[in-house]
Amino acid sequence: MIKAKQARRIVRATRKAGREMGLNPLAVVVLDAGGHPMAFEREDGASAGRFEIAAGKAFGAVMLGMAGKAQMARAEQQAYFVNAMNGLFGGRFVPVPGGILLKNAKGRVVGAVGVTGDTSDNDAAAGLAGIEAAGLTGEA
């Protein structure tokens, strides 16, 4: 289980990492294991629609139990599978890096983080830094 305080810390630390990396303005969302938003922030200058993109990255990770990089690889190899899963979930996931599984000390998935605003790989790197700062583990 992820607590609201941890979720807010992940958001703050992810944004801080993005600034230190010189990234474009980010949007960061943390979802619990059921796919419900726990925390979200969109930095000044981040484009409209960023909540939906960040949430889509995180939602796919938590619902499939598969991080964004693995989802993208699966989409490249089996587009029919990803299309079918996205159809089941009402088109709510975005299968690219930046959707990060959030794990506790025992390795159990407790939620997911979605980051968007820069390249997908940079989004994932900033998110992993934020997760680490909160004392949790991420799988990008």
Short mmCIF file of C-alpha atoms in Angstrom, two decimals:
data_model
loop_
_atom_site.label_atom_id
_atom_site.label_comp_id
_atom_site.label_asym_id
_atom_site.label_seq_id
_atom_site.Cartn_x
_atom_site.Cartn_y
_atom_site.Cartn_z
CA MET A 1 0.00 0.00 0.00
CA ILE A 2 1.27 3.45 -0.85
CA LYS A 3 0.48 6.32 1.46
CA ALA A 4 -0.49 9.82 0.29
CA LYS A 5 2.62 11.28 1.94
CA GLN A 6 4.85 8.92 -0.08
CA ALA A 7 2.97 9.74 -3.27
CA ARG A 8 3.46 13.47 -2.75
CA ARG A 9 7.15 12.91 -2.03
CA ILE A 10 7.55 10.96 -5.28
CA VAL A 11 5.94 13.80 -7.23
CA ARG A 12 8.16 16.46 -5.62
CA ALA A 13 11.36 14.42 -6.03
CA THR A 14 10.54 13.53 -9.64
CA ARG A 15 10.01 17.20 -10.48
CA LYS A 16 13.26 18.09 -8.72
CA ALA A 17 15.15 15.41 -10.68
CA GLY A 18 13.64 16.73 -13.91
CA ARG A 19 14.84 20.25 -13.15
CA GLU A 20 18.33 18.97 -12.24
CA MET A 21 18.44 17.01 -15.52
CA GLY A 22 17.35 20.09 -17.48
CA LEU A 23 14.18 18.42 -18.76
CA ASN A 24 11.13 20.09 -20.24
CA PRO A 25 8.32 20.82 -17.76
CA LEU A 26 6.92 17.56 -16.41
CA ALA A 27 3.62 16.19 -15.26
CA VAL A 28 3.76 13.42 -12.66
CA VAL A 29 0.99 11.17 -11.35
CA VAL A 30 1.10 8.45 -8.70
CA LEU A 31 -1.58 5.74 -8.75
CA ASP A 32 -2.30 3.17 -6.06
CA ALA A 33 -2.45 -0.56 -6.84
CA GLY A 34 -6.07 -0.19 -7.95
CA GLY A 35 -5.24 2.51 -10.48
CA HIS A 36 -6.63 5.41 -8.41
CA PRO A 37 -4.78 8.76 -8.35
CA MET A 38 -2.93 9.49 -5.12
CA ALA A 39 -1.00 12.60 -6.22
CA PHE A 40 -0.53 14.70 -9.35
CA GLU A 41 1.27 17.86 -10.37
CA ARG A 42 1.80 19.54 -13.72
CA GLU A 43 4.67 21.98 -13.85
CA ASP A 44 4.23 25.47 -15.24
CA GLY A 45 4.77 25.30 -18.98
CA ALA A 46 3.78 21.64 -19.38
CA SER A 47 1.32 21.29 -22.22
CA ALA A 48 -2.38 20.60 -21.86
CA GLY A 49 -3.38 16.96 -21.71
CA ARG A 50 -0.38 15.95 -19.65
CA PHE A 51 -2.50 14.51 -16.82
CA GLU A 52 -4.09 12.05 -19.24
CA ILE A 53 -0.71 11.04 -20.69
CA ALA A 54 0.95 10.59 -17.29
CA ALA A 55 -2.08 8.72 -15.95
CA GLY A 56 -2.15 6.53 -19.07
CA LYS A 57 1.48 5.56 -18.63
CA ALA A 58 0.95 4.68 -14.96
CA PHE A 59 -2.41 2.98 -15.53
CA GLY A 60 -1.00 0.58 -18.11
CA ALA A 61 1.86 -0.32 -15.79
CA VAL A 62 -0.30 -1.07 -12.77
CA MET A 63 -3.12 -2.82 -14.62
CA LEU A 64 -0.83 -5.07 -16.65
CA GLY A 65 1.87 -5.44 -13.99
CA MET A 66 4.28 -4.46 -16.74
CA ALA A 67 6.46 -1.35 -16.86
CA GLY A 68 6.33 1.04 -19.80
CA LYS A 69 9.47 -0.26 -21.53
CA ALA A 70 8.12 -3.81 -21.41
CA GLN A 71 4.74 -2.63 -22.69
CA MET A 72 6.39 -0.87 -25.62
CA ALA A 73 8.40 -3.97 -26.49
CA ARG A 74 5.24 -6.06 -26.31
CA ALA A 75 3.43 -3.56 -28.55
CA GLU A 76 6.21 -3.80 -31.10
CA GLN A 77 6.11 -7.61 -31.04
CA GLN A 78 2.40 -8.20 -30.52
CA ALA A 79 0.43 -5.12 -31.44
CA TYR A 80 -2.80 -7.12 -31.36
CA PHE A 81 -2.27 -7.90 -27.65
CA VAL A 82 -1.69 -4.26 -26.68
CA ASN A 83 -4.62 -3.11 -28.81
CA ALA A 84 -6.87 -5.73 -27.19
CA MET A 85 -5.76 -4.80 -23.66
CA ASN A 86 -6.19 -1.09 -24.35
CA GLY A 87 -9.66 -1.85 -25.67
CA LEU A 88 -10.52 -3.73 -22.48
CA PHE A 89 -9.38 -0.76 -20.43
CA GLY A 90 -11.24 1.80 -22.50
CA GLY A 91 -8.14 3.17 -24.22
CA ARG A 92 -6.74 4.32 -20.88
CA PHE A 93 -3.12 3.26 -21.18
CA VAL A 94 -0.10 4.58 -23.03
CA PRO A 95 2.45 1.77 -23.60
CA VAL A 96 5.75 3.68 -23.55
CA PRO A 97 8.56 4.38 -21.05
CA GLY A 98 7.57 6.72 -18.26
CA GLY A 99 5.06 4.25 -16.81
CA ILE A 100 6.88 2.88 -13.79
CA LEU A 101 5.80 0.05 -11.50
CA LEU A 102 6.06 1.07 -7.87
CA LYS A 103 7.24 -1.67 -5.49
CA ASN A 104 7.66 -1.92 -1.74
CA ALA A 105 10.65 -3.45 0.08
CA LYS A 106 9.24 -6.96 -0.44
CA GLY A 107 9.01 -6.42 -4.22
CA ARG A 108 5.22 -6.23 -4.20
CA VAL A 109 3.56 -3.82 -6.65
CA VAL A 110 1.87 -1.07 -4.63
CA GLY A 111 1.08 1.31 -7.48
CA ALA A 112 2.61 3.07 -10.43
CA VAL A 113 4.10 6.40 -11.42
CA GLY A 114 3.52 8.11 -14.74
CA VAL A 115 5.81 10.88 -15.96
CA THR A 116 5.49 12.88 -19.17
CA GLY A 117 6.86 16.08 -20.68
CA ASP A 118 10.26 15.16 -22.08
CA THR A 119 11.43 12.10 -24.01
CA SER A 120 9.95 8.90 -22.65
CA ASP A 121 13.36 7.64 -21.49
CA ASN A 122 14.05 10.92 -19.66
CA ASP A 123 10.57 10.78 -18.12
CA ALA A 124 11.36 7.31 -16.79
CA ALA A 125 14.75 8.38 -15.41
CA ALA A 126 13.23 11.31 -13.51
CA GLY A 127 10.46 9.05 -12.17
CA LEU A 128 12.93 6.45 -10.95
CA ALA A 129 14.86 9.16 -9.10
CA GLY A 130 11.64 10.34 -7.45
CA ILE A 131 10.70 6.82 -6.40
CA GLU A 132 14.15 6.20 -4.93
CA ALA A 133 13.93 9.44 -2.95
CA ALA A 134 10.71 8.13 -1.36
CA GLY A 135 12.46 4.93 -0.27
CA LEU A 136 10.64 2.68 -2.72
CA THR A 137 11.72 0.74 -5.79
CA GLY A 138 10.68 1.34 -9.35
CA GLU A 139 10.66 -0.82 -12.45
CA ALA A 140 10.71 1.23 -15.61
#
